[in-house]
PDB file of C-alpha atoms in Angstrom:
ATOM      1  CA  UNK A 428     173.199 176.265  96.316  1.00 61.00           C
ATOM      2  CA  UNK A 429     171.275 174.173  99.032  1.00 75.00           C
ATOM      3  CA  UNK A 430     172.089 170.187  98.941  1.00 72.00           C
ATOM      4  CA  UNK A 431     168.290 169.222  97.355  1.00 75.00           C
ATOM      5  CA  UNK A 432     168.372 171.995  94.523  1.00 78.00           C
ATOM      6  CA  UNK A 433     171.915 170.366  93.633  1.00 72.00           C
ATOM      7  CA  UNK A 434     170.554 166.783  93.785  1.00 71.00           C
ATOM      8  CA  UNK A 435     167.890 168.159  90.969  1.00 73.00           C
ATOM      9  CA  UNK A 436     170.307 169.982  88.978  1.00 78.00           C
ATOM     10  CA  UNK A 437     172.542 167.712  88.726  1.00 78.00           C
ATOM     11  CA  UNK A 438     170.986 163.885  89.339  1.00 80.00           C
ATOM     12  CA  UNK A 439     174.215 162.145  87.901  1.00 81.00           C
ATOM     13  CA  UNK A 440     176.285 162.357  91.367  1.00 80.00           C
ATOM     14  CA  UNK A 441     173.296 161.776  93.625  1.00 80.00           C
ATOM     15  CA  UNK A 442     173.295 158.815  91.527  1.00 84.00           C
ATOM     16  CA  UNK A 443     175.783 157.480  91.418  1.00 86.00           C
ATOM     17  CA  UNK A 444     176.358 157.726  95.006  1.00 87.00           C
ATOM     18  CA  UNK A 445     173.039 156.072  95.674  1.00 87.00           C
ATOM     19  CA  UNK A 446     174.291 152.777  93.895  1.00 89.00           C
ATOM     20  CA  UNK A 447     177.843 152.790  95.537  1.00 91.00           C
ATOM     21  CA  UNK A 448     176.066 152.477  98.993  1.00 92.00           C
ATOM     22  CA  UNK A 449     173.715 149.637  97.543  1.00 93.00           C
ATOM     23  CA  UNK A 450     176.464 147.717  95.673  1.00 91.00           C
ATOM     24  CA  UNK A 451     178.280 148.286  99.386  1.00 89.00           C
ATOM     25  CA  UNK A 452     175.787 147.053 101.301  1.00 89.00           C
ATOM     26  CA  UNK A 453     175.281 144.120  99.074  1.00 89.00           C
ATOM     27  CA  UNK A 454     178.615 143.341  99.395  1.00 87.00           C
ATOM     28  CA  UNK A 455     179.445 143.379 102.955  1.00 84.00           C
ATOM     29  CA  UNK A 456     175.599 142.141 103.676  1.00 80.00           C
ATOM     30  CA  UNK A 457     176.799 138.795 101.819  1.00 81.00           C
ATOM     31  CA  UNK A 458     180.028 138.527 103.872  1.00 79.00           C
ATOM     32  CA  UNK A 459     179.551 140.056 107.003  1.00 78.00           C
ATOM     33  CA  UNK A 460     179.980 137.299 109.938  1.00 72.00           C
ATOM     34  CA  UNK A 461     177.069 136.148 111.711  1.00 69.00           C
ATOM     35  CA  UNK A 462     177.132 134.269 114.904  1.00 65.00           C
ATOM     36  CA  UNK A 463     174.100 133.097 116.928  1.00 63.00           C
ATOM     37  CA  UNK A 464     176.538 134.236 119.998  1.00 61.00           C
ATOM     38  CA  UNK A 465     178.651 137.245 119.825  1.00 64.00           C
ATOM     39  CA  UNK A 466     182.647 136.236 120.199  1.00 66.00           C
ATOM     40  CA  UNK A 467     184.473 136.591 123.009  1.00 70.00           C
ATOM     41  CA  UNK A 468     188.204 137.082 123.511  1.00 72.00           C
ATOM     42  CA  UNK A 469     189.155 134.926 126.792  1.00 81.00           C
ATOM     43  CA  UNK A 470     191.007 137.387 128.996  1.00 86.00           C
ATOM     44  CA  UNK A 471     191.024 135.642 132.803  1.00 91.00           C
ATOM     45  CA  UNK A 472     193.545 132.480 133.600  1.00 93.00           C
ATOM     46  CA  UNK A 473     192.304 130.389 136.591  1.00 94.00           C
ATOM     47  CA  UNK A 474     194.909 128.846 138.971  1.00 94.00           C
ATOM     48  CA  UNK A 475     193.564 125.654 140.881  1.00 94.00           C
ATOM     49  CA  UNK A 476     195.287 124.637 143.784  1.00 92.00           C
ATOM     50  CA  UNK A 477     194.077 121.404 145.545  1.00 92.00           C
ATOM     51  CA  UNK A 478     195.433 120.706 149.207  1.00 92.00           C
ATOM     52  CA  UNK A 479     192.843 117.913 150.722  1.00 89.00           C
ATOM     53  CA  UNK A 480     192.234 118.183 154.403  1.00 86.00           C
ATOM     54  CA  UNK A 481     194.013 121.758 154.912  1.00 88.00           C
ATOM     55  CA  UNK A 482     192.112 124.254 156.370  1.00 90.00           C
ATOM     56  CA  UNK A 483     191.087 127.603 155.124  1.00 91.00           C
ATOM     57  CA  UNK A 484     193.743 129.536 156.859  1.00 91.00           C
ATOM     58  CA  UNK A 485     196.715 127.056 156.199  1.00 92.00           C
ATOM     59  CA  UNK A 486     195.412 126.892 152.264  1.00 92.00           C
ATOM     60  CA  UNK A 487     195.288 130.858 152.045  1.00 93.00           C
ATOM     61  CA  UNK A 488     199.099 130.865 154.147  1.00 91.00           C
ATOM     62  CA  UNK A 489     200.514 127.796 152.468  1.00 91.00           C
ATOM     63  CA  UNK A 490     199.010 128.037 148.822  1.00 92.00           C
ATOM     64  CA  UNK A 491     197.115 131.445 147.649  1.00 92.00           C
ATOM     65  CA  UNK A 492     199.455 134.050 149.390  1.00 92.00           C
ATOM     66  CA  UNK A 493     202.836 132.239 147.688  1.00 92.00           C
ATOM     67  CA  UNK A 494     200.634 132.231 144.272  1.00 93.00           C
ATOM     68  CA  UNK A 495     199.717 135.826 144.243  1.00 93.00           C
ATOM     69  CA  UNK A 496     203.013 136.908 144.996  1.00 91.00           C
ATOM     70  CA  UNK A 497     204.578 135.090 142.225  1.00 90.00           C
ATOM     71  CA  UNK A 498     201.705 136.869 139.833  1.00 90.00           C
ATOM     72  CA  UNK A 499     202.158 139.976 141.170  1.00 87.00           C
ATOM     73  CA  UNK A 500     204.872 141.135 138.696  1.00 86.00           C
ATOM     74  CA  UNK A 501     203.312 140.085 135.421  1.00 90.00           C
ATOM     75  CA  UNK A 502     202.627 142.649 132.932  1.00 88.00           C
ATOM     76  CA  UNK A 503     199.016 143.693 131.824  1.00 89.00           C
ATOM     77  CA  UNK A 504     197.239 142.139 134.996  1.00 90.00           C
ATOM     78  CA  UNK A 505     193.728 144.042 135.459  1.00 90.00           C
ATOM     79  CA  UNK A 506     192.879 142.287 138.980  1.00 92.00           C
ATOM     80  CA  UNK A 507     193.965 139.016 140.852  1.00 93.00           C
ATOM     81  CA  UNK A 508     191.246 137.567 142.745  1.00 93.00           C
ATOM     82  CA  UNK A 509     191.785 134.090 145.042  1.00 93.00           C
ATOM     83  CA  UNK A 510     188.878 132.001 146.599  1.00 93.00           C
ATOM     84  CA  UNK A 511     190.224 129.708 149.624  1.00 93.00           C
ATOM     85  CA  UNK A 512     187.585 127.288 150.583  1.00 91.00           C
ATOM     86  CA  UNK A 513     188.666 123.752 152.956  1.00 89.00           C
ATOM     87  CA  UNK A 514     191.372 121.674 150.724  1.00 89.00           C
ATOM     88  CA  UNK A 515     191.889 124.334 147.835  1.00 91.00           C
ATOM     89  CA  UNK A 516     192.827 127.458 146.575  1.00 93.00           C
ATOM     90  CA  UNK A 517     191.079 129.537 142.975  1.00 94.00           C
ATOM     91  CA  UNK A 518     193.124 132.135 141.997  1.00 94.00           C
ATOM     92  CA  UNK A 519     191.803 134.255 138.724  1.00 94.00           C
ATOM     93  CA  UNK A 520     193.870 136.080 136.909  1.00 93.00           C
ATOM     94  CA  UNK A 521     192.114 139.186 134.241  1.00 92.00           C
ATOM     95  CA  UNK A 522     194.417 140.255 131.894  1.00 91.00           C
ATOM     96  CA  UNK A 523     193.781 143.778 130.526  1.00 89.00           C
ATOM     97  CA  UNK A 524     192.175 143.127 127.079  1.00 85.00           C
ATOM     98  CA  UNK A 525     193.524 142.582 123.736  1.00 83.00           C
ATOM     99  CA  UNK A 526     197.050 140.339 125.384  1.00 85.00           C
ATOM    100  CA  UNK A 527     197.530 137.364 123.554  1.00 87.00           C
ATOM    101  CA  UNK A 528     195.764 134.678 126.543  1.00 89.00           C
ATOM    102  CA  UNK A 529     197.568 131.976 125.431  1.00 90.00           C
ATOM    103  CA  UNK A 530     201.073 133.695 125.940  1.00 91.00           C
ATOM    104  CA  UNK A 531     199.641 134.976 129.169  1.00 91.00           C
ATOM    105  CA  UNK A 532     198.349 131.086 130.152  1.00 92.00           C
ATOM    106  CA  UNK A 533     202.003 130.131 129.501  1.00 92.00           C
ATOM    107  CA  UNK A 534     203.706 133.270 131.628  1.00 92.00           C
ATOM    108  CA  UNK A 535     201.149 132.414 134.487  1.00 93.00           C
ATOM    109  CA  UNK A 536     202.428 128.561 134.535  1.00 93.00           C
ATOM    110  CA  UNK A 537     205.930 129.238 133.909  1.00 92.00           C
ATOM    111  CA  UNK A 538     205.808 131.380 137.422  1.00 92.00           C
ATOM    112  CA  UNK A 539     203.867 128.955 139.271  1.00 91.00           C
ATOM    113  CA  UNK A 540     206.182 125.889 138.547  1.00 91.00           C
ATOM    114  CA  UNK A 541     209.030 127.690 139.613  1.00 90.00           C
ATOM    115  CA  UNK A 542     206.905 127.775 143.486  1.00 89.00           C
ATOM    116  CA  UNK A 543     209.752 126.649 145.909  1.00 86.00           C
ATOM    117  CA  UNK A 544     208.372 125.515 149.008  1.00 85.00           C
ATOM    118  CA  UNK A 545     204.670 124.003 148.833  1.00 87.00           C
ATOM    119  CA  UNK A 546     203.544 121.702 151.575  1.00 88.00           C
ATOM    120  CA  UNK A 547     203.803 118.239 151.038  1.00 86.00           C
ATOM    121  CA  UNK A 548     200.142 117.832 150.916  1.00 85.00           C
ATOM    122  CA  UNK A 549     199.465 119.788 148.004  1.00 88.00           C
ATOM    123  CA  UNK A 550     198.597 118.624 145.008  1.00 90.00           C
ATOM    124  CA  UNK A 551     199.115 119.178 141.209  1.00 90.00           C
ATOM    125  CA  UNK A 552     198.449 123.284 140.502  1.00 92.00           C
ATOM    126  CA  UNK A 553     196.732 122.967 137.546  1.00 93.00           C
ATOM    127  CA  UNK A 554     196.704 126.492 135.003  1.00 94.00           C
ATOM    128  CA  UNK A 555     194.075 127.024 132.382  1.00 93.00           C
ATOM    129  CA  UNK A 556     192.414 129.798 130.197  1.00 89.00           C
ATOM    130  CA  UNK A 557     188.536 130.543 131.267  1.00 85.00           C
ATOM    131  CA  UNK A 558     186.788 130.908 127.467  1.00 77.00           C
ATOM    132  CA  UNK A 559     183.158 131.929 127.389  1.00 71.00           C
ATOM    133  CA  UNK A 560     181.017 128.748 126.556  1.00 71.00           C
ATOM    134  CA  UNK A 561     177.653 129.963 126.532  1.00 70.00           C
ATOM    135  CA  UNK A 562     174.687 127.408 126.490  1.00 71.00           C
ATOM    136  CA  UNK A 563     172.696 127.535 123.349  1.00 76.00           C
ATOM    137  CA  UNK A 564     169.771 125.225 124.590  1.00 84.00           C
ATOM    138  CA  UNK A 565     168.678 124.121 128.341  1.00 87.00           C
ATOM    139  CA  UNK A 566     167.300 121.084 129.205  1.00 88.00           C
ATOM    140  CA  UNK A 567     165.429 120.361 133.047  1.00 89.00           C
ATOM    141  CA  UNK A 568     164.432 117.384 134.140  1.00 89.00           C
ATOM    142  CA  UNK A 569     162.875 117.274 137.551  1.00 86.00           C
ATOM    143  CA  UNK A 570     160.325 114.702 139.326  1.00 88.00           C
ATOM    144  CA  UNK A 571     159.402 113.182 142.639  1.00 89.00           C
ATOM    145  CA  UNK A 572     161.684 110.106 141.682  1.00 89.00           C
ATOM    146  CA  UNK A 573     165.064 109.132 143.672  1.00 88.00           C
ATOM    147  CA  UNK A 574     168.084 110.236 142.995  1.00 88.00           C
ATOM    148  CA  UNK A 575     169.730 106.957 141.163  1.00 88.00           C
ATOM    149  CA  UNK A 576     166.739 106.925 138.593  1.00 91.00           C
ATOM    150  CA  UNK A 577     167.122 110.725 137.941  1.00 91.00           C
ATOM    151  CA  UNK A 578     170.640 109.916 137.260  1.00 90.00           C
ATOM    152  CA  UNK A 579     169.893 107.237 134.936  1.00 91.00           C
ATOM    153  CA  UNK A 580     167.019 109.169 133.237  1.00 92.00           C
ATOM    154  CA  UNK A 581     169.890 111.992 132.627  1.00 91.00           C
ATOM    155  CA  UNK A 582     172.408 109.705 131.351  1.00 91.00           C
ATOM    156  CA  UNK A 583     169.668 108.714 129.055  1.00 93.00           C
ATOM    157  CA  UNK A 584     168.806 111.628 127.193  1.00 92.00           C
ATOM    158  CA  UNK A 585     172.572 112.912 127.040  1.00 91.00           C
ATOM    159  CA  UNK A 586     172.849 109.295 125.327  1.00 92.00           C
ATOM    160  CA  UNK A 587     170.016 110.363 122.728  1.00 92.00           C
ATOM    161  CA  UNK A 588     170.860 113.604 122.448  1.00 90.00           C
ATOM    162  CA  UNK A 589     174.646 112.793 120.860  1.00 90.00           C
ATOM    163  CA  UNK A 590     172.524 110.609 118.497  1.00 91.00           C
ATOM    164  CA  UNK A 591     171.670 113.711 116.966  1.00 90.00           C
ATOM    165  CA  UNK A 592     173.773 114.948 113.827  1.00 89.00           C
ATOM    166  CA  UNK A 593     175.022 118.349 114.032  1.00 82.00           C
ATOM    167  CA  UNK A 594     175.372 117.866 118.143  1.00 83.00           C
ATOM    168  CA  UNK A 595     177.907 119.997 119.477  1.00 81.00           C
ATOM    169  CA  UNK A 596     178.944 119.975 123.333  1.00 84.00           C
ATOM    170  CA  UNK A 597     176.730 118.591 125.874  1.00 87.00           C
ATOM    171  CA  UNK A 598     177.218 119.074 129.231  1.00 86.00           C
ATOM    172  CA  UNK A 599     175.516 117.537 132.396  1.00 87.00           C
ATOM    173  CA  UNK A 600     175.161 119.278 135.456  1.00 84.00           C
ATOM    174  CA  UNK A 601     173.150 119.125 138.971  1.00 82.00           C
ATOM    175  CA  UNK A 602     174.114 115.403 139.449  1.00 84.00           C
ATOM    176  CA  UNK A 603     176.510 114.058 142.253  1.00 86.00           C
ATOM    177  CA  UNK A 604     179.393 111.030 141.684  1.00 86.00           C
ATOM    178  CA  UNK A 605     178.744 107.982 142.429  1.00 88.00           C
ATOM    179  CA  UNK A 606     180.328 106.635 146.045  1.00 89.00           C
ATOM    180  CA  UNK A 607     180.706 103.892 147.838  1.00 91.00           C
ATOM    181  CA  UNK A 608     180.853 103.904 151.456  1.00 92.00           C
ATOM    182  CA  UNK A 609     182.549 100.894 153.825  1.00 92.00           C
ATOM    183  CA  UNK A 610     181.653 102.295 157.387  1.00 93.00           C
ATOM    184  CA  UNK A 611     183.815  99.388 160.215  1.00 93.00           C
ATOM    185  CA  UNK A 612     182.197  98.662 163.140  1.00 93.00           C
ATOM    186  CA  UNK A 613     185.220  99.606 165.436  1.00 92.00           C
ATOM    187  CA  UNK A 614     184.274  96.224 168.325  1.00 93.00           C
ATOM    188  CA  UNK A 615     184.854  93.723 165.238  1.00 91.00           C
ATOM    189  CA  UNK A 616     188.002  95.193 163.649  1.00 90.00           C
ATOM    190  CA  UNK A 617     188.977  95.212 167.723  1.00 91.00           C
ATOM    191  CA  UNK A 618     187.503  91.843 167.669  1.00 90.00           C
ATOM    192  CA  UNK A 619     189.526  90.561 165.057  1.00 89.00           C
ATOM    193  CA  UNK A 620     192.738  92.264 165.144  1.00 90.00           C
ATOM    194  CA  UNK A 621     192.594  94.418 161.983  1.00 91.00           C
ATOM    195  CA  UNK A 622     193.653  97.983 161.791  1.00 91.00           C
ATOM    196  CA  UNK A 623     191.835 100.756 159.311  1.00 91.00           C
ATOM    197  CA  UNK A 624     194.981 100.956 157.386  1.00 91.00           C
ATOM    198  CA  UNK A 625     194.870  96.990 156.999  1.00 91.00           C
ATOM    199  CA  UNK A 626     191.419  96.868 156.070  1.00 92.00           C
ATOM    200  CA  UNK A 627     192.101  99.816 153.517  1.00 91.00           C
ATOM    201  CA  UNK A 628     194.782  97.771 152.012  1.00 92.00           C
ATOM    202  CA  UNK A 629     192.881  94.686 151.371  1.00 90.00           C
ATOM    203  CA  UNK A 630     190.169  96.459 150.241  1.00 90.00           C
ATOM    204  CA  UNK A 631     192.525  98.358 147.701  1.00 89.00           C
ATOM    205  CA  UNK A 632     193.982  95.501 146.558  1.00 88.00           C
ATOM    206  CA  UNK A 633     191.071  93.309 145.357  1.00 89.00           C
ATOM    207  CA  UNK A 634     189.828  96.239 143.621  1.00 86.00           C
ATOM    208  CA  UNK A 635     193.136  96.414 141.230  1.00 85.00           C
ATOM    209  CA  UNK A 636     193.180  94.599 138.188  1.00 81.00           C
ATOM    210  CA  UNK A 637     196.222  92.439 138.424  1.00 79.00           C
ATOM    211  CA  UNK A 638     198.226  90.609 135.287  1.00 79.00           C
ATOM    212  CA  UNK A 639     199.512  86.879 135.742  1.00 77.00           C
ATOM    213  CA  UNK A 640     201.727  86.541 132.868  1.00 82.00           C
ATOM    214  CA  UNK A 641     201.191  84.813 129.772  1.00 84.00           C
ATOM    215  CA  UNK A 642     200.629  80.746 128.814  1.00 86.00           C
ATOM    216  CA  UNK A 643     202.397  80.055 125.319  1.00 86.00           C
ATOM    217  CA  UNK A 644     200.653  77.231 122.878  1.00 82.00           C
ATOM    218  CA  UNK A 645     201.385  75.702 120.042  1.00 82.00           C
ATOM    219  CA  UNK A 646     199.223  78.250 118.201  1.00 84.00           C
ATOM    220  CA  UNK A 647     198.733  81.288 120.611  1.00 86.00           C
ATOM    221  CA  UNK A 648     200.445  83.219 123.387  1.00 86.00           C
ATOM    222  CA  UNK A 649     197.176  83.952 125.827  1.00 84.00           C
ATOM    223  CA  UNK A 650     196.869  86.542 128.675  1.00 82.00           C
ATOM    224  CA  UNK A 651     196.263  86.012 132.301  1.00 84.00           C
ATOM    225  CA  UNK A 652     195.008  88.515 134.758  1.00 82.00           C
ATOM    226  CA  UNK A 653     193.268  88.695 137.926  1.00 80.00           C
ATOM    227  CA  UNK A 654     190.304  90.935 137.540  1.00 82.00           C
ATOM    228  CA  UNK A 655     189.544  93.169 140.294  1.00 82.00           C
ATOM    229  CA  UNK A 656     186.238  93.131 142.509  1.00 85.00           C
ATOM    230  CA  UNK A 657     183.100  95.074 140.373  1.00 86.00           C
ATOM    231  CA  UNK A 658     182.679  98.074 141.900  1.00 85.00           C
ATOM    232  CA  UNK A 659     179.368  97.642 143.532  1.00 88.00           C
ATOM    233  CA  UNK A 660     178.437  97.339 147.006  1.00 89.00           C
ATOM    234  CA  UNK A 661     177.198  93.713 147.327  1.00 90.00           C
ATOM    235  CA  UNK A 662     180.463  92.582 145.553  1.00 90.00           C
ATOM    236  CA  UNK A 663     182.840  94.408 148.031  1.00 92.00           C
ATOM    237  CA  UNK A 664     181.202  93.319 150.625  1.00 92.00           C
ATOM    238  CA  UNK A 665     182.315  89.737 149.521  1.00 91.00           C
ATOM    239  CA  UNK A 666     186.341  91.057 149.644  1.00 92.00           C
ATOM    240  CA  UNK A 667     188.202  88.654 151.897  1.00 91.00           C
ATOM    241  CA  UNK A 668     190.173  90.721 154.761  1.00 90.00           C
ATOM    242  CA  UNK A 669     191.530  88.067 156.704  1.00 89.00           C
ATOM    243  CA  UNK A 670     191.544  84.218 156.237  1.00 88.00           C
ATOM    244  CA  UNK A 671     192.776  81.589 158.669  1.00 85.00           C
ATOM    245  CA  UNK A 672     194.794  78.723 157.912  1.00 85.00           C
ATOM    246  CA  UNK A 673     191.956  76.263 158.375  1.00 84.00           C
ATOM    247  CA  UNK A 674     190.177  77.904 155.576  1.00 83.00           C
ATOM    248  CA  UNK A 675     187.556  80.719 157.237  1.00 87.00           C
ATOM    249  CA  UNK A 676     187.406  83.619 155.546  1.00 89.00           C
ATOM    250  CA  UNK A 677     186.247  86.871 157.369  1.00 92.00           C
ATOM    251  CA  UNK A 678     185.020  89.003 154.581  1.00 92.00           C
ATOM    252  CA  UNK A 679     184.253  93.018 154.211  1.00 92.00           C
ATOM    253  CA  UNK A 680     180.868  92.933 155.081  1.00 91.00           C
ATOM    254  CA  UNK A 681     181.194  90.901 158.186  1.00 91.00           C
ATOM    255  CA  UNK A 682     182.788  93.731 160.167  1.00 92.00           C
ATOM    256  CA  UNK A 683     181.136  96.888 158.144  1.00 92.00           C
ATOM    257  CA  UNK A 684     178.778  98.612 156.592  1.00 93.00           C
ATOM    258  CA  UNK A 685     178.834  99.183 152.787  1.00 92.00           C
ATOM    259  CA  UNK A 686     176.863 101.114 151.020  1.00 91.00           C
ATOM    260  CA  UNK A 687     176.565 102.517 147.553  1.00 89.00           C
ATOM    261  CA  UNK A 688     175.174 106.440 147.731  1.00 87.00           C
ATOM    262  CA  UNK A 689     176.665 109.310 146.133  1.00 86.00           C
ATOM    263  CA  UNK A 690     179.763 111.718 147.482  1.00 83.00           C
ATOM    264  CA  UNK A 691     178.384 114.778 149.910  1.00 81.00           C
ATOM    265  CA  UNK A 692     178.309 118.143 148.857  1.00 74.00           C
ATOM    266  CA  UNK A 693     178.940 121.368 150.909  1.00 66.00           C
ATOM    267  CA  UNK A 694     176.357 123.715 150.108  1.00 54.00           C
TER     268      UNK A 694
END
């Protein structure tokens, strides 16, 4: 008997079946997940290894070399892949998939704190997890403006956008950090007898924000500190580097340059 003349003779089954699959699919139609993005499971740990000022050779000898050998043995590694670029070292670690990434983020840490041997130059190693953080919504903003009011304008709308309920992350990107610059003119530091280091000092000094104890009243114990200079150009070129006993004052901006730009960046 062929499948259609037994779905005449004998509707009941055909039926039946027909409303198991609806009830089903009403079922798992109601509580099937549904994401706007699909869900990733993280699988890659990223080493970052600063060293300022090192070369690409001594940061691939000194840094990524010692790092990849120390990975080398883990269990469950799909590929190790290092970037060495001037002053630091990117090492990325896949895992094959399904291992538990956090367990893996620990393994990878515990190896690279027990490094013997790292130049003294080196800084922190720091080890995270790389999750998938795609961008839901992209915002431009271009013009024929300057850079500063760009910046502001940015800073702007991220402000408005948090406003928002429901807001999740926002991120800002394409905009460089602020920096400012104190170029000496080498014949006046020679001029007046003050070293780079010195003027460095002085300069790091006034900027920290330094307590003075505390007065006591009748009433109220108050606070004193010595704020340090605002961090704009025009106030630290006012910093005092030198002062004779007579009472001149040679200050920052008599023997440099400052300027208030943003930090450069290698393309």
């Amino acid at each position: 008997m062929s499948l259609p003349a037994f779905g005449v003779r004998r509707p009941v089954v055909p039926n039946l079946l027909l409303f198991a699959l609806l009830l089903g699919g009403i079922f798992f139609g109601a509580h099937i997940r549904r994401e706007f993005f699909p869900q990733f499971d993280p699988t890659t740990v990223l080493v970052s290894a600063p060293y300022p000022g090192a070369a690409p050779d001594e940061v691939e000898r000194a840094l990524a070399s010692k790092i990849e050998d120390a990975l080398r043995d883990l269990r469950e590694v799909k590929e190790i892949t290092s970037t060495v670029t001037e002053g630091s070292a990117l090492v990325s670690i896949e895992f094959e998939s399904g291992k538990d990434i956090d367990a893996a983020t620990a393994e990878v840490k515990r190896e690279v704190d027990a490094l013997q041997d790292l130049p003294d130059g080196a800084e922190r190693i720091i080890v995270e997890k790389i999750e998938a953080n795609l961008p839901a919504i992209i915002i431009s903003l271009y013009g024929d403006a300057d850079e500063r009011t760009m910046k502001r304008a940015i800073r702007k709308m991220r402000d408005d956008l948090r406003t928002l309920p429901g807001m999740g992350q926002i991120v800002v990107d394409g905009q460089r950090t602020d920096e400012i610059t104190v170029e000496v003119r080498p014949e006046a530091a020679l001029k007046h007898r003050l070293s780079l280091p010195a003027i460095a000092d002085r300069v790091r000094t006034a900027m920290v924000e330094t307590p003075g104890g505390t007065v006591r009243s009748s009433t109220e114990n108050l606070g004193i500190r010595t704020p340090g200079t605002n961090e704009r150009a025009a106030d630290i070129a006012e910093i005092v580097v030198k002062a004779s006993p007579d009472g001149q004052v040679l200050r920052l901006g008599d023997i440099a340059e400052v300027t208030q730009g943003f930090i450069d960046i290698d393309l």
